[in-house]
mmCIF file of C-alpha atoms in Angstrom:
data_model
loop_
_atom_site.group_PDB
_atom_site.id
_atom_site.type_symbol
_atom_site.label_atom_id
_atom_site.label_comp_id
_atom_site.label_asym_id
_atom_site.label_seq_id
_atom_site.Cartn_x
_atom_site.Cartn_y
_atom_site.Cartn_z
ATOM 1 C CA UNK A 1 65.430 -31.749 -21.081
ATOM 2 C CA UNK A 2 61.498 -32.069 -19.069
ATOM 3 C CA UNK A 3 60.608 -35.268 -19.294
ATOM 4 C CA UNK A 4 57.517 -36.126 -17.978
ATOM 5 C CA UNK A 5 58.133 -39.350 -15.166
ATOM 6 C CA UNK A 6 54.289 -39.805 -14.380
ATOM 7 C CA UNK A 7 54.352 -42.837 -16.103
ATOM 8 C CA UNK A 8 56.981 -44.583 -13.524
ATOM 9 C CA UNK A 9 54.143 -43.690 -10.411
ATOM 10 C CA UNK A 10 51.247 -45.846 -12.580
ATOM 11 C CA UNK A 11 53.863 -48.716 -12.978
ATOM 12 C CA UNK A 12 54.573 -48.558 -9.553
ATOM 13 C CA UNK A 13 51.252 -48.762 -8.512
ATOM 14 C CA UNK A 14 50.368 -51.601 -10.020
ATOM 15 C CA UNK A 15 53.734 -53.284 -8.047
ATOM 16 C CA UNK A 16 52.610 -52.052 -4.698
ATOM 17 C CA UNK A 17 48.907 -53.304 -5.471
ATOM 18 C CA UNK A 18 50.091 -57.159 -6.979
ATOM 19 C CA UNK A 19 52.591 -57.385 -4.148
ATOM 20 C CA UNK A 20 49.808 -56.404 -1.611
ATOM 21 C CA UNK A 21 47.573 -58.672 -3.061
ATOM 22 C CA UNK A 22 49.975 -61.977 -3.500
ATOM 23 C CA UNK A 23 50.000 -61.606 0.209
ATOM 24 C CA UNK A 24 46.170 -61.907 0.640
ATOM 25 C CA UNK A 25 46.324 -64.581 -1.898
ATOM 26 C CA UNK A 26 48.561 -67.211 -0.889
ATOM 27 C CA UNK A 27 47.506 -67.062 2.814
ATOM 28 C CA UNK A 28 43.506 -67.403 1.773
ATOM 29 C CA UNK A 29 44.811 -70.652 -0.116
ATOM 30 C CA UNK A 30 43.074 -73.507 1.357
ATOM 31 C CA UNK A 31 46.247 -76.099 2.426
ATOM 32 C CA UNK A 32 46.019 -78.855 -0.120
ATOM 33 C CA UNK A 33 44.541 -76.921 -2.539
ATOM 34 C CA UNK A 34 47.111 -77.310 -5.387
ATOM 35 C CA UNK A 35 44.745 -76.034 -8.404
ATOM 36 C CA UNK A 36 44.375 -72.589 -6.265
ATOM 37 C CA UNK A 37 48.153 -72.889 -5.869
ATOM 38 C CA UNK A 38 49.412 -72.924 -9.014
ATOM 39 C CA UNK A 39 47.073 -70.805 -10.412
ATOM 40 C CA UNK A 40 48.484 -67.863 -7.885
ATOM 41 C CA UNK A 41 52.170 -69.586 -8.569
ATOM 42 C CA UNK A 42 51.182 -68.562 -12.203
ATOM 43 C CA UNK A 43 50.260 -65.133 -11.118
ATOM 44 C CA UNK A 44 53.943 -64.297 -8.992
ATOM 45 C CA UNK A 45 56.041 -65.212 -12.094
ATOM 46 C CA UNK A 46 53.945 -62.890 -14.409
ATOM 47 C CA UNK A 47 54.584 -60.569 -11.626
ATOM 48 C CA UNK A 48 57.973 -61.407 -10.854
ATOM 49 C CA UNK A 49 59.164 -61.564 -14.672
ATOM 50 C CA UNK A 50 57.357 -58.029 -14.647
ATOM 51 C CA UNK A 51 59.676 -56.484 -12.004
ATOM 52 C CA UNK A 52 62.668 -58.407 -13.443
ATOM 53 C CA UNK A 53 62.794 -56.472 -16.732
ATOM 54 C CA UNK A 54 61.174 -53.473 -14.777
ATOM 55 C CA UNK A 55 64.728 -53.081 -13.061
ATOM 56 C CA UNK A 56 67.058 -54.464 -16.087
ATOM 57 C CA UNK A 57 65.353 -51.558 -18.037
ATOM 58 C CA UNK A 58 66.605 -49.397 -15.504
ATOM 59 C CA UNK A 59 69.785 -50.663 -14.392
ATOM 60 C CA UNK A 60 70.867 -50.675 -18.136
ATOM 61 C CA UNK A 61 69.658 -48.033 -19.847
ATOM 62 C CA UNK A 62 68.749 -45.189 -17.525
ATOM 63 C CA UNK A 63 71.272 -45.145 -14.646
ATOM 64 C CA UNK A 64 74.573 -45.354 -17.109
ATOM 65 C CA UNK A 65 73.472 -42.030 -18.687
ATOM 66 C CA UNK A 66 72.573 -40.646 -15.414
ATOM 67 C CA UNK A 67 75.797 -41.349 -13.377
ATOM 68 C CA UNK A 68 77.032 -39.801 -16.388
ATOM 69 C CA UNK A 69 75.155 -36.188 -16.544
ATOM 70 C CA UNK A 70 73.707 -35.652 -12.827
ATOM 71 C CA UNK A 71 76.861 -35.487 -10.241
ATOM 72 C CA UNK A 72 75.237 -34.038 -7.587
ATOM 73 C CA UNK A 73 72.823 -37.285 -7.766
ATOM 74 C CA UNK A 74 75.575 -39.219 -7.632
ATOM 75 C CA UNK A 75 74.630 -40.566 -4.350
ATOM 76 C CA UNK A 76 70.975 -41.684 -5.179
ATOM 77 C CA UNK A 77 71.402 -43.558 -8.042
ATOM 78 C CA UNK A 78 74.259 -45.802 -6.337
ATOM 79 C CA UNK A 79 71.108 -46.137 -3.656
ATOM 80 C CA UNK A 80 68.620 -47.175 -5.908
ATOM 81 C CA UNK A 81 71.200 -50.088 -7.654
ATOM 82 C CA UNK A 82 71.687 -51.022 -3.777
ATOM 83 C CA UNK A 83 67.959 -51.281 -3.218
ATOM 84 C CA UNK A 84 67.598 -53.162 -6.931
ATOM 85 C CA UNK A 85 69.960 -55.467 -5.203
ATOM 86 C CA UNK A 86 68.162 -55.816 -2.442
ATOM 87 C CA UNK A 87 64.649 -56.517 -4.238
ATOM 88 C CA UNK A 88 66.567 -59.283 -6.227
ATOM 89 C CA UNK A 89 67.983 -60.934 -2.914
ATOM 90 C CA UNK A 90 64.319 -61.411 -2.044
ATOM 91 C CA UNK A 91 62.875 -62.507 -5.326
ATOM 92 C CA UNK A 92 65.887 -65.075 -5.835
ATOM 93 C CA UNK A 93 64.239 -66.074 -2.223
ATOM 94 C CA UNK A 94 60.737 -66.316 -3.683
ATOM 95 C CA UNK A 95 61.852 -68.429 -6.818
ATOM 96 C CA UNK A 96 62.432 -71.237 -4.546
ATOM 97 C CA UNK A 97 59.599 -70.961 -1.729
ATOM 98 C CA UNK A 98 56.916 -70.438 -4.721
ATOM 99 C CA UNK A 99 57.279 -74.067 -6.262
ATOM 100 C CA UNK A 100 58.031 -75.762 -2.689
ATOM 101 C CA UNK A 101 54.399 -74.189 -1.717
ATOM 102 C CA UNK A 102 53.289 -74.950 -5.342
ATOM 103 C CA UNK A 103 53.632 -78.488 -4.864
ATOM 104 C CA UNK A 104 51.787 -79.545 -1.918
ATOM 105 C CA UNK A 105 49.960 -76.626 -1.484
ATOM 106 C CA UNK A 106 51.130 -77.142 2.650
ATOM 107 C CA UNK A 107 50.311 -75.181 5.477
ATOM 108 C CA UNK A 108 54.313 -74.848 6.567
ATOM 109 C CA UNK A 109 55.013 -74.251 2.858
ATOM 110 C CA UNK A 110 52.308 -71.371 2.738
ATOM 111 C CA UNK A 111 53.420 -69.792 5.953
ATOM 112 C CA UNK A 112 56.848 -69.699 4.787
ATOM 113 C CA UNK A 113 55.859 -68.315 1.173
ATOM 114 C CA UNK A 114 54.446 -65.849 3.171
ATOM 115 C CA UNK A 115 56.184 -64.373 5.093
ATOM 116 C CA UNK A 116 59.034 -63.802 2.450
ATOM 117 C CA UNK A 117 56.356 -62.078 0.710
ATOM 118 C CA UNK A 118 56.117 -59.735 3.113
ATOM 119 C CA UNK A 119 59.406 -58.958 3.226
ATOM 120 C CA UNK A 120 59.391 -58.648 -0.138
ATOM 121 C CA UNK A 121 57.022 -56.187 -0.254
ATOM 122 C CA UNK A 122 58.596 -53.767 2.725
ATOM 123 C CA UNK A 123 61.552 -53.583 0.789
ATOM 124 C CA UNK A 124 60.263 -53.218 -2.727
ATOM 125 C CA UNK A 125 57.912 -50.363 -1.457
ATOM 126 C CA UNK A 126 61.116 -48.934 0.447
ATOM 127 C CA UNK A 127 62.671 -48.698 -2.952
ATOM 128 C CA UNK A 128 59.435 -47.533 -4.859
ATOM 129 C CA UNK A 129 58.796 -44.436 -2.078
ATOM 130 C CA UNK A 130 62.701 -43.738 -2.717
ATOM 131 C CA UNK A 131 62.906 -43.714 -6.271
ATOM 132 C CA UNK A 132 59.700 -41.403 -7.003
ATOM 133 C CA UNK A 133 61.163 -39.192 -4.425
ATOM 134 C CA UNK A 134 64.620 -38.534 -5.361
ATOM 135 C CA UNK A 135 65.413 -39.943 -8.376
ATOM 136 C CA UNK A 136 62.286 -39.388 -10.961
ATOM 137 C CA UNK A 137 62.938 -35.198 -10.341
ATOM 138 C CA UNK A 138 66.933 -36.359 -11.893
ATOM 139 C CA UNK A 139 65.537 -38.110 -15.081
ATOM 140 C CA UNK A 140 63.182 -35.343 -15.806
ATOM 141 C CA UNK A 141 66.624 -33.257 -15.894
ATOM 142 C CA UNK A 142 68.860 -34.978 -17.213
ATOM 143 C CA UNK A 143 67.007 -38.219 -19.444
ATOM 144 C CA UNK A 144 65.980 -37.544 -22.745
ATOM 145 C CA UNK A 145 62.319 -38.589 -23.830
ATOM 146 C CA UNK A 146 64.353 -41.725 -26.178
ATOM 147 C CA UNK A 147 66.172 -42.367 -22.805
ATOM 148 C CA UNK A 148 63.582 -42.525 -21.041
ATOM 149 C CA UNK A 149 60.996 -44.507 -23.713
ATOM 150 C CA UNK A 150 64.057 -47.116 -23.747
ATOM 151 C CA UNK A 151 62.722 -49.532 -20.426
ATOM 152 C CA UNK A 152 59.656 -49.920 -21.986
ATOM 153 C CA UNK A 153 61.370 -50.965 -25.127
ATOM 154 C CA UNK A 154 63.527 -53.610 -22.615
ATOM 155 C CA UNK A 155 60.504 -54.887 -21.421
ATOM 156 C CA UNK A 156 58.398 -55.324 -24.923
ATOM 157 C CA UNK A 157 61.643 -57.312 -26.563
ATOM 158 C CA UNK A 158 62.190 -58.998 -22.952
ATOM 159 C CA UNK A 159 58.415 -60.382 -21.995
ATOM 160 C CA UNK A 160 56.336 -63.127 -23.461
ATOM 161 C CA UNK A 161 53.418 -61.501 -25.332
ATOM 162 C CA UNK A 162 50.715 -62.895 -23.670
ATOM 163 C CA UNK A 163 52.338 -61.800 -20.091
ATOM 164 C CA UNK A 164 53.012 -58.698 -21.692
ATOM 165 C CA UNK A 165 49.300 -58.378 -22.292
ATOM 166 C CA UNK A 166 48.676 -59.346 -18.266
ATOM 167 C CA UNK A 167 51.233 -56.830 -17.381
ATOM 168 C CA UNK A 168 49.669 -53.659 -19.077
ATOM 169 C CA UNK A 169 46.445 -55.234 -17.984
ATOM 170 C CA UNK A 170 47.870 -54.432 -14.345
ATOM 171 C CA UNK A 171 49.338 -51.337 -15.002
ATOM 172 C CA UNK A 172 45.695 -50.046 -16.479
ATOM 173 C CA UNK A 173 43.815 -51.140 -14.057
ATOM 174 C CA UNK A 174 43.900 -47.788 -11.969
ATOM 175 C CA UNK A 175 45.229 -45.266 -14.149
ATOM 176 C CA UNK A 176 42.373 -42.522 -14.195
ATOM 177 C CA UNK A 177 41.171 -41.684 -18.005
ATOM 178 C CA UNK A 178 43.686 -39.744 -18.668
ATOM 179 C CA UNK A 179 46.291 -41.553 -17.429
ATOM 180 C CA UNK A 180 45.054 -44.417 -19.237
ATOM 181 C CA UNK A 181 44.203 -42.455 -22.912
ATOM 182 C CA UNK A 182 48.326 -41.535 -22.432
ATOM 183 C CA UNK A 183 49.868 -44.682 -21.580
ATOM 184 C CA UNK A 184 47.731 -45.980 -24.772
ATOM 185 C CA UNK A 185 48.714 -43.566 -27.038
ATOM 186 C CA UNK A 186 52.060 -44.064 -26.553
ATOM 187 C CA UNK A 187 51.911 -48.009 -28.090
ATOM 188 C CA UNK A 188 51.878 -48.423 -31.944
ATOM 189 C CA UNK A 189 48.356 -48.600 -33.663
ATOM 190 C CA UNK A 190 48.611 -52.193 -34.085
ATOM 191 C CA UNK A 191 49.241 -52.678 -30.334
ATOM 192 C CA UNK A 192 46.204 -50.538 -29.569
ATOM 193 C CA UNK A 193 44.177 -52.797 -31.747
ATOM 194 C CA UNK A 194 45.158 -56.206 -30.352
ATOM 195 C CA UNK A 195 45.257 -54.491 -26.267
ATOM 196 C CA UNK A 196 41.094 -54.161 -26.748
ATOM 197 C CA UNK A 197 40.348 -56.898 -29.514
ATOM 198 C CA UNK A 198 42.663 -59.922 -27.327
ATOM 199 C CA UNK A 199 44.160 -58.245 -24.397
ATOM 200 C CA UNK A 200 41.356 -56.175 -22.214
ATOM 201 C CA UNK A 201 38.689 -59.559 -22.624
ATOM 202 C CA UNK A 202 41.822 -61.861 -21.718
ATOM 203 C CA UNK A 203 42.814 -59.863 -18.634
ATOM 204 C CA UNK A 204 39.416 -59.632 -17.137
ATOM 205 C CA UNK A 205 39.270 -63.431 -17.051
ATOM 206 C CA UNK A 206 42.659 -63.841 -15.604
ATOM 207 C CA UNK A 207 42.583 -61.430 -12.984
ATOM 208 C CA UNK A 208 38.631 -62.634 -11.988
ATOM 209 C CA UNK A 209 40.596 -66.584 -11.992
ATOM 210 C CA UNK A 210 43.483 -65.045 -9.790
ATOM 211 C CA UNK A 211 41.352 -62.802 -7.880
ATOM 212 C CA UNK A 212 38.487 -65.574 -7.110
ATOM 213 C CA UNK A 213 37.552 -65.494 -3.543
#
């Protein structure tokens, strides 16, 4: 087995980049503003539902047959469910300081929102440094390519299609040509077809809403 991981490091990107940016976003938000509020509210839960199935992929369907095959990596993938775990803790966090900032749109609210989004973040990007590290070189040994296709299968059955549409949006945004021609190629025709007919024009006016200074 060689499978090729690259396509892990553009998904990640795109979670180091959104979680980087909700930052920015939420603390530019003008205290009141509820309109600018829920439309970055909005935002985190395309994110959030994003990461959610991002990890379920994982946690189900790649580190069962890994704990199975790769002893002597044993000890990282029992790390990476700890750090999963640990992501979770402050998502479950976020679910309930999103709609109390949501709301009102308040100064305290946004500070608070805040600040657990920066938390957030260190540990996510903890895990993210981690797992392209020490654990993509095991699934390149020891996952098979229908292994390793099966997350992306979680998240198409898993995800909305529209957000689905927002979320590859996200993850194309800085692939290189290459990068991009591959992660395309890899979709049914059909899926091609509606990503640059629907998709592409409806992600450039979301992310220019979001993004709006």
């Amino acid at each position: 087995m060689s499978v090729n991981t690259q396509d892990m490091k553009i998904v990640h990107r795109a979670f180091r980049r959104e979680s980087r940016l909700l930052i920015e976003l939420v603390a530019a938000v003008t205290p009141g503003d509820t309109a600018r509020a829920k439309v970055i509210a909005d935002h985190f839960r395309d994110y959030r539902l994003g990461l959610k199935n991002h990890h379920e992929g994982e946690d189900e369907l790649l580190w069962p047959p890994l704990l199975s095959r790769a002893d002597p990596g044993t000890d990282v993938i029992l790390r990476m469910q700890a750090q999963h775990e640990r992501v979770e803790a402050t998502l479950a966090r976020l679910d309930a300081a999103v709609p109390a900032w949501e709301t009102t749109a308040g100064a305290d609210e946004r500070d608070t929102l805040v600040a657990i989004l920066v938390d957030h973040r260190a540990v996510l990007l903890e895990h993210l440094d981690d797992e392209e590290d020490t654990l993509l070189p095991l699934a390149a040994e020891y996952i098979t390519e229908k292994e390793w296709a099966s997350p992306g299968e979680h998240m198409v059955a898993n995800t909305p299609k529209f957000t689905l549409l927002t979320l590859l949006g996200l993850v194309l945004e800085e692939a290189n040509q290459v990068e991009r021609a591959t992660l395309l190629g890899a979709l049914p025709a059909p899926v091609r077809v509606i990503w640059h007919v629907i998709g592409r024009p409806r992600y450039t006016r979301h992310i220019r809403r979001v993004r709006a200074a």
